[in-house]
Coordinates of C-alpha atoms in Angstrom, one line a residue:
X458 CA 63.9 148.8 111.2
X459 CA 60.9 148.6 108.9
X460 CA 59.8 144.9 108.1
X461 CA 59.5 143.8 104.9
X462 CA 56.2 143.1 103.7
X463 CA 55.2 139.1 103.6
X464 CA 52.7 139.8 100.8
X465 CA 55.9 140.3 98.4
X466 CA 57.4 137.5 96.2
X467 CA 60.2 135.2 98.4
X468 CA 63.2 136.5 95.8
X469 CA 61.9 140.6 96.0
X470 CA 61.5 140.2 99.8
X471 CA 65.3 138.8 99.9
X472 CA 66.5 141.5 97.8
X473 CA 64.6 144.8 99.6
X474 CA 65.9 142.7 102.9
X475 CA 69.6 143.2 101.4
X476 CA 69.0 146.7 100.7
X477 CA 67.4 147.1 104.1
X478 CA 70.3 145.2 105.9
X479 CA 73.1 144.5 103.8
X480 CA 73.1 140.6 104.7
X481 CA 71.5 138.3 106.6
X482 CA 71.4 134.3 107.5
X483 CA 69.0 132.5 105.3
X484 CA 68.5 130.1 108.6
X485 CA 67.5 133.7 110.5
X486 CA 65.2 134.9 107.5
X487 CA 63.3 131.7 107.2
X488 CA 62.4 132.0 111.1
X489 CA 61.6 136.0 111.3
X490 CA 59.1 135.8 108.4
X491 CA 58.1 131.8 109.1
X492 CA 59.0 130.6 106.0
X493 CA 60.7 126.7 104.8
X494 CA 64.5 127.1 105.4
X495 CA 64.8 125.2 102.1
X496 CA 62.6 127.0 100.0
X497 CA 65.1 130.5 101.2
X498 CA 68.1 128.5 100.0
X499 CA 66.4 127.6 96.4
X500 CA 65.9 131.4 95.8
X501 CA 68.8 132.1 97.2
X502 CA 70.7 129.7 94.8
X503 CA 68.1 131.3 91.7
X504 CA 68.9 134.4 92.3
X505 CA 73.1 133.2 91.9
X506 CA 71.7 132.5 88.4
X507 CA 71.0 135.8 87.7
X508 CA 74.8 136.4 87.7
X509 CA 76.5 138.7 90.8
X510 CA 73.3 140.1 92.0
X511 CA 74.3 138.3 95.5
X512 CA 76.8 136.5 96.7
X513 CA 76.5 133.7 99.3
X514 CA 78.4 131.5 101.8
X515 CA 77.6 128.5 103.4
X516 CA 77.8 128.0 107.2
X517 CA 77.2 124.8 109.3
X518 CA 75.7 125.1 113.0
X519 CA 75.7 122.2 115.5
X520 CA 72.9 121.7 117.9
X521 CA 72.0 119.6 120.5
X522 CA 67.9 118.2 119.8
X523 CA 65.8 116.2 122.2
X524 CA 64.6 112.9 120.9
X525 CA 61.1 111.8 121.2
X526 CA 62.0 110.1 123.9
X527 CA 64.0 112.8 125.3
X528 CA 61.0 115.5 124.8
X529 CA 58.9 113.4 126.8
X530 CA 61.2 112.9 129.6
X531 CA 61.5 116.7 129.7
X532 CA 57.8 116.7 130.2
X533 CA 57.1 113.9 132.4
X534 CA 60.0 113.2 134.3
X535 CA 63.0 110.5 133.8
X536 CA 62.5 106.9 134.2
X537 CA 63.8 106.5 137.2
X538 CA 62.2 108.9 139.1
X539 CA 59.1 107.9 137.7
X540 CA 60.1 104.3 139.2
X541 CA 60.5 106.2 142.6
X542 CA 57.6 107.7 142.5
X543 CA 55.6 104.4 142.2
X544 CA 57.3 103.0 145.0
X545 CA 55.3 103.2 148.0
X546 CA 56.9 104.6 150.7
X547 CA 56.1 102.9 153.6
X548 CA 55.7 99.7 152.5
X549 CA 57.3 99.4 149.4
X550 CA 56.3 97.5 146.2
X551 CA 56.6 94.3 145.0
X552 CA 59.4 93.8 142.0
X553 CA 57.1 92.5 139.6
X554 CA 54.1 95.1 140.3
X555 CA 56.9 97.9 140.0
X556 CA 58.5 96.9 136.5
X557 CA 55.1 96.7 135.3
X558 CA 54.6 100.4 136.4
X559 CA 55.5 102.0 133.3
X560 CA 56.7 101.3 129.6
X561 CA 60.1 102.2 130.5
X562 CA 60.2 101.0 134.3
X563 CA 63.2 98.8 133.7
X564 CA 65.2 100.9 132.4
X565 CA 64.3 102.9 135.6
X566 CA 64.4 100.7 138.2
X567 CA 68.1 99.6 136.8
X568 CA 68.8 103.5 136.9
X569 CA 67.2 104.2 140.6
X570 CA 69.1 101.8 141.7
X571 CA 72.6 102.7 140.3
X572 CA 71.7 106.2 141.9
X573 CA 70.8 105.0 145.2
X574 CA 67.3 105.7 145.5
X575 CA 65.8 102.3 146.3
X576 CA 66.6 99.0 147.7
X577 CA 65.8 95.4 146.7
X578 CA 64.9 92.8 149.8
X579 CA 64.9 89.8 148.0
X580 CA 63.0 88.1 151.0
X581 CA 60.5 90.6 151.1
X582 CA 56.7 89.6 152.1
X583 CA 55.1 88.1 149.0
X584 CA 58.5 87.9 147.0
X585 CA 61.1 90.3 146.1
X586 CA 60.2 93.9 147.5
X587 CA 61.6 97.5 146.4
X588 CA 61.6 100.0 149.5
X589 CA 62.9 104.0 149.4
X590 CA 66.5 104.7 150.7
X591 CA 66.0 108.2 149.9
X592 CA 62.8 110.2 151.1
X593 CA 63.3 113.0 148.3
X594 CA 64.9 113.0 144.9
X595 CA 66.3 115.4 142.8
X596 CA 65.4 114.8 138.6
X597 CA 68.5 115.9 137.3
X598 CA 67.9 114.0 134.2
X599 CA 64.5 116.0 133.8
X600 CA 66.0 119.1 134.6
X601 CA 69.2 118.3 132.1
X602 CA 66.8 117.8 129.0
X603 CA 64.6 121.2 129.6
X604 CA 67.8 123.1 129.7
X605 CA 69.0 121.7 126.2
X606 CA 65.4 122.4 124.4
X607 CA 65.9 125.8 126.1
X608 CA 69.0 125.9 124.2
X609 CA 70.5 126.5 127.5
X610 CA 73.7 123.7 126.9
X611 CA 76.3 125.6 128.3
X612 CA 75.2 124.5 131.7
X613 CA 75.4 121.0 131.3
X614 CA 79.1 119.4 131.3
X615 CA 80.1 116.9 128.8
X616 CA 79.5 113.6 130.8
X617 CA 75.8 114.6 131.0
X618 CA 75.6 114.9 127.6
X619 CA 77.5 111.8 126.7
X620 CA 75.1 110.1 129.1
X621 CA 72.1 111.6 127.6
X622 CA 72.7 110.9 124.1
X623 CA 74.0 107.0 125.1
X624 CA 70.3 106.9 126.4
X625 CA 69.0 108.0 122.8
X626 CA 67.6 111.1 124.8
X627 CA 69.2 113.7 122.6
X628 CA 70.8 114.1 119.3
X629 CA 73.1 116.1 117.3
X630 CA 71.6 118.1 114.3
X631 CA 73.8 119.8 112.2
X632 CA 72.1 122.9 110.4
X633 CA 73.7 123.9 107.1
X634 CA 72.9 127.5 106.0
X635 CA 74.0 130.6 103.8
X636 CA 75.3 134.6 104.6
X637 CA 73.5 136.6 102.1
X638 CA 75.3 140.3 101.0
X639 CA 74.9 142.2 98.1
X640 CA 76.9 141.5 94.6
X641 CA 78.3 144.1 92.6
X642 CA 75.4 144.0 90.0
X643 CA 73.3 143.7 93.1
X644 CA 69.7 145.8 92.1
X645 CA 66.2 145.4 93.6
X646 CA 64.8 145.6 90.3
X647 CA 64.7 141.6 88.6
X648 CA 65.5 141.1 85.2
X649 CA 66.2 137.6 84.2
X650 CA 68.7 137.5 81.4
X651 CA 67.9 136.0 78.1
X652 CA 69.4 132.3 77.2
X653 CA 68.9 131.6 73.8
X654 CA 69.7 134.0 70.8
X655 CA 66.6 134.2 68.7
X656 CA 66.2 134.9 64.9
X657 CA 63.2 137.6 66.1
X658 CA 66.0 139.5 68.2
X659 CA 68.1 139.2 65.7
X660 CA 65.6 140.5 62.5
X661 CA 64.3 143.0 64.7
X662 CA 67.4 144.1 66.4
X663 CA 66.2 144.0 70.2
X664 CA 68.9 141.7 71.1
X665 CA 71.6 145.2 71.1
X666 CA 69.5 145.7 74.3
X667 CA 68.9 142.2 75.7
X668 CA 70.9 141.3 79.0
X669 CA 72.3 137.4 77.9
X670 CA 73.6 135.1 80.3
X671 CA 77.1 134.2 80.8
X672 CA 78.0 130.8 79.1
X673 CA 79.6 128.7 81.7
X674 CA 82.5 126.6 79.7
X675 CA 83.1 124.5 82.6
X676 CA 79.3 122.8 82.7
X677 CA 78.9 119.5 81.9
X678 CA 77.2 118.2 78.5
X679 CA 74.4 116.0 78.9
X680 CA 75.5 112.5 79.1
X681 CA 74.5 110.4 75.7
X682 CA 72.6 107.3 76.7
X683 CA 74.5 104.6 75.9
X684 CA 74.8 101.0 77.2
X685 CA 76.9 100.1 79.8
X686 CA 79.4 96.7 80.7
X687 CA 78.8 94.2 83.5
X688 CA 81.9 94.6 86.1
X689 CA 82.6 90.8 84.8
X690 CA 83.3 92.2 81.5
X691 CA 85.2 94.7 82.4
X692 CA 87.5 92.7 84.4
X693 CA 87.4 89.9 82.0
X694 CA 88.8 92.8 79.5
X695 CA 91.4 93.4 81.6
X696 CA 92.4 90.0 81.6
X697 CA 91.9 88.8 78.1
X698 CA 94.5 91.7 77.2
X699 CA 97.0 90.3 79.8
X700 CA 96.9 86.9 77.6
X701 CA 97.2 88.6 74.4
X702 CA 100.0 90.7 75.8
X703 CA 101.6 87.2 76.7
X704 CA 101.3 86.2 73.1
X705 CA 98.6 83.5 73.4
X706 CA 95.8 83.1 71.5
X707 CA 92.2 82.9 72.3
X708 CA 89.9 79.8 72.3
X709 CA 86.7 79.6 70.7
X710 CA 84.2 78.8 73.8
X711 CA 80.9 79.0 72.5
X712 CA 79.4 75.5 72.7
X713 CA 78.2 75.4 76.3
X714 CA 77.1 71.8 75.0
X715 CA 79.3 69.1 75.2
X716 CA 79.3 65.7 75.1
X717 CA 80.5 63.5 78.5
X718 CA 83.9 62.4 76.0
X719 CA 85.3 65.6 75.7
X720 CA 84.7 67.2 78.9
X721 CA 85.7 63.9 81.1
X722 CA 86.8 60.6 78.9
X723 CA 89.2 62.7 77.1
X724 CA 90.8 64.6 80.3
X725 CA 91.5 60.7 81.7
X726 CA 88.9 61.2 84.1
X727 CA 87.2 57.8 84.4
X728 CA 83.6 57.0 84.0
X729 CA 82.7 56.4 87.4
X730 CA 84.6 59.9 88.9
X731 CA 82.1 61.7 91.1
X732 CA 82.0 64.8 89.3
X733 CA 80.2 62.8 86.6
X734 CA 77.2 62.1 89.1
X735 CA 74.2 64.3 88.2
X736 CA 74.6 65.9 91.9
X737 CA 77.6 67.9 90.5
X738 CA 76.6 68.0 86.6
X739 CA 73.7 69.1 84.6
X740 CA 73.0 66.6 82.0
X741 CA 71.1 67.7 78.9
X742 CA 67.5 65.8 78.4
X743 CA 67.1 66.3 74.3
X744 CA 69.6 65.9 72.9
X745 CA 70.9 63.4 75.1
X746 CA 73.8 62.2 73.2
X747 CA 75.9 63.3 70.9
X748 CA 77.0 60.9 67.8
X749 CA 80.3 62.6 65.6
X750 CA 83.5 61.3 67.3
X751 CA 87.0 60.7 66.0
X752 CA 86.6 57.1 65.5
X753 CA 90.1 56.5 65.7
X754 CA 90.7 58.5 68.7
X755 CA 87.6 57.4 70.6
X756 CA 89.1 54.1 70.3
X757 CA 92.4 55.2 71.8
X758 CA 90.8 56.4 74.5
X759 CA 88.9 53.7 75.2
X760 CA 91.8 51.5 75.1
X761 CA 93.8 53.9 77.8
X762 CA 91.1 54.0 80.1
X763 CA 90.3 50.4 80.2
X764 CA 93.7 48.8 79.4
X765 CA 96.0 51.3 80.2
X766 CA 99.1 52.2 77.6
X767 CA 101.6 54.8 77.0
X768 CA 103.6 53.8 80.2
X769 CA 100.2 53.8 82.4
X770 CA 98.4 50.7 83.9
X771 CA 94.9 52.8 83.1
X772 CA 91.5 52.8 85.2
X773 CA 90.7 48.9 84.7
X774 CA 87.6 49.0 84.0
X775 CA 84.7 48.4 81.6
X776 CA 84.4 51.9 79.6
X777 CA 81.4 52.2 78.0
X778 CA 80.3 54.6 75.2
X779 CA 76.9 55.0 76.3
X780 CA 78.7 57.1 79.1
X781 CA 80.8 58.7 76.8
X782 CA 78.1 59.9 74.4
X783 CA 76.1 61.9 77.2
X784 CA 75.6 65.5 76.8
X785 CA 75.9 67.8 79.0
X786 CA 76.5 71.4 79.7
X787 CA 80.2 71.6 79.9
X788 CA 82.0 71.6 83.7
X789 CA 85.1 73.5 82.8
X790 CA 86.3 75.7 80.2
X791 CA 89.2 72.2 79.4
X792 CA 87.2 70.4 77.5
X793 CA 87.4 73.1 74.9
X794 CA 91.2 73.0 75.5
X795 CA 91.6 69.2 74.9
X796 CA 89.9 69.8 70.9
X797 CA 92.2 72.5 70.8
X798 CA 95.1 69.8 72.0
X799 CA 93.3 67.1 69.6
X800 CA 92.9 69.8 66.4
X801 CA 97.0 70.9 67.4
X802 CA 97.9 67.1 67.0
X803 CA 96.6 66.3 63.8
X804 CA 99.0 68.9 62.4
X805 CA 101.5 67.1 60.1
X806 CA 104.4 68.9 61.8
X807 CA 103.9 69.9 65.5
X808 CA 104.4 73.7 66.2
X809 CA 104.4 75.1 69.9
X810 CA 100.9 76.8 70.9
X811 CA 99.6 79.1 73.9
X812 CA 95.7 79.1 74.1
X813 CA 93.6 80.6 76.5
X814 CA 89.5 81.2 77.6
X815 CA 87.6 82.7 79.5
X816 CA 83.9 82.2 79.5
X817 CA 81.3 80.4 81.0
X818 CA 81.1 76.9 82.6
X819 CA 77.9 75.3 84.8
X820 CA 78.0 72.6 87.6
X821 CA 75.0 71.6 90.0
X822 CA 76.5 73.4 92.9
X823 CA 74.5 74.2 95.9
X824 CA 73.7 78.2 95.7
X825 CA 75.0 80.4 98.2
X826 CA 76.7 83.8 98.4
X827 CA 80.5 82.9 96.5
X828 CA 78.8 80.0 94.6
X829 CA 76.5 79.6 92.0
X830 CA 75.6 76.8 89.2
X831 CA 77.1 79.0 86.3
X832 CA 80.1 81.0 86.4
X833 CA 82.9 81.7 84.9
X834 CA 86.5 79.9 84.0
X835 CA 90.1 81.6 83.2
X836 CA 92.3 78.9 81.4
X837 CA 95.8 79.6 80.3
X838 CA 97.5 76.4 77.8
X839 CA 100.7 76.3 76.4
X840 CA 102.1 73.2 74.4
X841 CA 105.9 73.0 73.4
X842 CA 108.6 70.4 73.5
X843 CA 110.1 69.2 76.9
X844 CA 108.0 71.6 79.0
X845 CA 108.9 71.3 83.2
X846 CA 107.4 72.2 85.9
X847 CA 109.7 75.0 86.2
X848 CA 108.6 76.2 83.6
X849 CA 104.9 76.4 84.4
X850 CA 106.3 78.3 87.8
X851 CA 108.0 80.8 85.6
X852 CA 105.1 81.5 83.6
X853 CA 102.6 81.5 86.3
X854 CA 105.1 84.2 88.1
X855 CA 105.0 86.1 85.3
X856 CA 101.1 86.3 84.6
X857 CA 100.0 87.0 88.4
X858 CA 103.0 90.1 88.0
X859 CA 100.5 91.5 85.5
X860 CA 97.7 91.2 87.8
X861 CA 99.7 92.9 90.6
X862 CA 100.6 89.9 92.1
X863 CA 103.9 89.0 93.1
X864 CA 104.2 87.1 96.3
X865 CA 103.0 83.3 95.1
X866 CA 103.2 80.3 97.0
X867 CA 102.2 76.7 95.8
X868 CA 101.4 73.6 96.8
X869 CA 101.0 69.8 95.5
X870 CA 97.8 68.7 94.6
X871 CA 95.8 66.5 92.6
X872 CA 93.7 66.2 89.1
X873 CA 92.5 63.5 87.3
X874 CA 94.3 65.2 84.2
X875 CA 97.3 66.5 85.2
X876 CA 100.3 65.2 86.8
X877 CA 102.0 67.0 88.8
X878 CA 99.3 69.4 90.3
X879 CA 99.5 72.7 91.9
X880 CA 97.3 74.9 93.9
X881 CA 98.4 78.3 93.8
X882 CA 98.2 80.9 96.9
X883 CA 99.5 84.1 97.2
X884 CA 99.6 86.5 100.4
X885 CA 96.2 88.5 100.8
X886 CA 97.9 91.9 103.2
X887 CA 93.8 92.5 104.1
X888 CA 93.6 89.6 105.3
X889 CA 97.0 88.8 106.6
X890 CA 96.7 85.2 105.2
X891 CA 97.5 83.0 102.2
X892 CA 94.5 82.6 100.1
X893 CA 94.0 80.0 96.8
X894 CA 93.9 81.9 93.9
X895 CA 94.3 79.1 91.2
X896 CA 95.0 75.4 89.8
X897 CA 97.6 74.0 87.9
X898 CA 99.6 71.5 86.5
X899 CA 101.7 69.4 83.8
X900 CA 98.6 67.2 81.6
X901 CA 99.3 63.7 81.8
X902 CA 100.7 61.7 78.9
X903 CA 97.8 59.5 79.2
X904 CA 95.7 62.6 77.7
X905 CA 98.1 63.9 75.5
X906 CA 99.3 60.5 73.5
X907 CA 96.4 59.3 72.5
X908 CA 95.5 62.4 70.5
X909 CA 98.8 62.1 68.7
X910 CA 101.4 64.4 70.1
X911 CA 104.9 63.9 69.9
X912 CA 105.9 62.3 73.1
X913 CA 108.7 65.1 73.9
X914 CA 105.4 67.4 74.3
X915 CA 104.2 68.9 77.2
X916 CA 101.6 71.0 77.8
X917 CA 101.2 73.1 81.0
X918 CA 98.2 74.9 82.0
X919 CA 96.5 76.8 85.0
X920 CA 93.0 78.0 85.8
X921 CA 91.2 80.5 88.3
X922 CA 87.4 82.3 88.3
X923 CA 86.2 84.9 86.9
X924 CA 84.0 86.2 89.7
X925 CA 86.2 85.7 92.8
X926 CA 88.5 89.1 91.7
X927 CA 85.5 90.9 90.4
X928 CA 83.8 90.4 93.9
X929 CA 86.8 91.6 95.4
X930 CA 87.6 94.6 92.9
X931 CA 84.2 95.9 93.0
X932 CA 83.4 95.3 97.0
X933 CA 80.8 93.2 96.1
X934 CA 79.8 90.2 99.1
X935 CA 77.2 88.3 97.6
X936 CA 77.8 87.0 94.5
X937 CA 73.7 86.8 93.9
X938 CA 74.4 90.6 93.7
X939 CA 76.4 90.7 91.0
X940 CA 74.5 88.1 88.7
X941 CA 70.8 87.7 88.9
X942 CA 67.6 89.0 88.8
X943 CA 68.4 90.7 91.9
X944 CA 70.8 92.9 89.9
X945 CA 70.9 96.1 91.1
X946 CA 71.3 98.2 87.0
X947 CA 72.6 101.6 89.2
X948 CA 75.7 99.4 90.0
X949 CA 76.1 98.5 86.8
X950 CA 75.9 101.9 85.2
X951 CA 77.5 103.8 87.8
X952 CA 80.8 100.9 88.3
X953 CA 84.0 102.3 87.1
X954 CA 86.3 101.3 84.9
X955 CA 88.6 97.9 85.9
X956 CA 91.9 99.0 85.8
X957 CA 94.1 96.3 87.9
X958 CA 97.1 97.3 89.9
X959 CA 100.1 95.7 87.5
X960 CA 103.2 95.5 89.2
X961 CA 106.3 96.8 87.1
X962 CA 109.1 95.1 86.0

């Protein structure tokens, strides 16, 4: 059959091929006229534009390749045989002087020996010697490899090849390609069809003989750009709406200053508490204090912490305000709760509030792949009269059930500010284990009195991160790769939407 000539263009040498053959493989035509394989499958694919000029199908082939390794094995010999062959035959060689042989001579000796070529006297003359067992050797590893860059595999059985590819000898290629046949417009005569409706072809008429394209409705716009939300925010969204399905309201969080009084004095956490030491708090340099206080309720405070009241014996010691007036940048998201506590309480009637935030809080913590020196804090508060325990359990049930968690655990623990404490755990089924997920507890009536709530008040709250669900949403290890510089934007842009598994009713 006549060749077609290699001085035509690649798409009219496909198309007088078709006519010539009525198909062919585009893997097939690429080696007969020594062209790229990939370039074929480009025209191949332009000429689909066209509309049905041809028509195509894709085919996968799987072929076994040598290595680099492997090709020069096939050339040279295996390892082991090369070992042999630097064994002197009468007298044998030294162990040392033989694994210095060749680049690969240990890999040989290791494998002469498993095939029972040589033998090691370990008392040799001069140290450990290798002598022959065998005078002749067969190199059916050599042999092996020609036969599969011959393509010849048929003749080799499955253990061989196992072997030869656990020795990185040979590897499996998989070819992709395409059948080629003739559409029902097929024709070896090109004429690319117009795209675009013109006001020429239309003043002039021409377009009554144009050949237009065929719109394809099923093509994708072009994306607008557009910015895109951090997978914190997303799932921060997700659980903002759970609170505001829960009827509480939202905190306002955006003083990431504050003063040592309301983050720690205020909480009844004394003065000389560790987490007020500047290896766990990042005090600010200017300002460094703050000066409006409620006078009244400073000196309340004051009076708990050093005297005790309210049914409590206090800390017993010498509060200063020096301490109290530091500024820092806030350690938790409940120092914005206790103003919201102190601003409730100056009300001239109490009514029954549910407050929550989310947002950022910052503590001098040592930097590692869960834990860095700024994250995030989920707080849930609600204040009513005669508030239990129970009750915090009930509610705590019923806000993980929105987050798709339903099997919750807790245990005591302790807080400087509340009394009693929970930490709450539910059962991870990855992981086959209970795993914290969250704090809680009752606050103690040594916080709330002194801002002026009714002493039947209780107010019950609970907190967990921000970045611990995100982490585990998105599949993300290292928290450093989620906040950063070492960001990558392409996970930003390209994370979907946080849509969290809520359990029904």
């Amino acid at each position: 059959m006549a060749s077609v000539s290699i001085e035509c263009r690649l798409d009219q040498r496909i198309l007088t091929l078709l006519e010539q053959r009525g198909s062919f493989n585009t893997r097939s035509f690429a080696n007969e006229f020594g062209v790229d394989h990939q370039l074929v499958v480009g025209t191949v694919k332009s000429l689909h534009s066209l509309g049905d000029v041809i028509k195509s199908e894709q085919e996968q082939s799987e072929f076994w390749q040598l290595t680099d390794e492997g090709e020069e094995v096939a050339a040279n010999g295996s390892h082991e045989a090369i070992v042999f062959a630097s064994t002197d035959p009468e007298k044998g060689t030294l162990q040392t002087e033989l694994l210095k042989s060749s680049p690969n001579a240990k890999v040989g000796f290791s494998k002469a020996m498993s095939a029972g070529w040589l033998a090691l006297d370990k008392k040799g003359h001069g140290g450990p010697r290798v002598f022959r067992k065998v005078d002749t050797i067969v190199d059916a590893v050599q042999q092996g490899l020609q036969k599969v860059a011959a393509g010849d595999v048929s003749a080799l059985s499955d253990q061989q090849l196992k072997e030869f590819k656990k020795r990185k000898l040979i590897t499996m290629m998989i070819v992709k390609s395409y059948t080629v046949t003739r559409g029902l417009d097929f024709s070896t005569s090109l004429e690319k069809p117009e795209t675009d409706l013109t006001p020429e072809m239309l003043t002039s008429g021409s377009w009554k003989e144009k050949k237009f394209k065929s719109y394809n409705f099923d093509a994708l716009g072009v994306m607008p750009p557009s910015g895109h939300l951090h997978p914190l925010m997303k799932v921060r969204t997700e659980y903002r709406q759970i609170f505001l399905e829960m009827g509480f309201t939202e905190m306002p969080t955006n003083n990431f200053i504050e003063s040592s009084f309301w983050n720690f004095d205020a909480l009844f956490q004394p003065q000389q508490h560790p987490a007020r030491d500047l290896h766990d708090t990042f005090f600010i340099k200017e300002p460094r204090h703050a000066s409006e206080f409620p006078q009244d309720y400073l000196e309340r405070v004051k009076k708990v912490h050093s005297e005790g009241g309210y049914g409590s014996r206090g800390y017993m010691y010498d509060w200063k305000l020096e301490e109290a007036k530091k500024n820092i940048l806030r350690t938790h998201t409940t120092a914005v709760s206790a103003r919201m506590l102190y601003k409730l309480a100056q009300q001239e009637k109490f009514t029954p509030a549910k407050y929550f935030s989310i947002d950022r809080v910052f503590r001098n913590e040592t930097l590692d792949a869960t834990h860095l020196a700024e994250f995030h804090q989920i707080e849930g508060v609600v204040a009513d009269h005669n508030l239990t325990l129970g009750d915090l359990i009930g509610i705590l049930y019923e806000f993980f059930r929105k987050l798709g968690i339903t099997r919750l655990r807790f245990k005591p623990a302790f807080n400087p500010y509340t009394e009693p404490s929970m930490e709450v755990f539910s059962y991870h089924d990855g992981l086959q284990k209970w795993v914290e997920i969250g704090n809680s507890g009752v606050f103690r009536p040594e916080m709330l009195l002194p801002m002026g709530l009714p002493e039947d008040v209780s107010v019950i709250a609970w907190g967990l991160s921000l970045e611990r669900p995100t982490m585990i949403k998105y599949g993300i290890d290292n928290i450093r790769d989620m906040v950063g510089h070492k960001v990558n934007l392409e996970m930003v842009q390209e994370n979907p939407l946080c849509r969290l598994d809520k359990s029904p009713l």
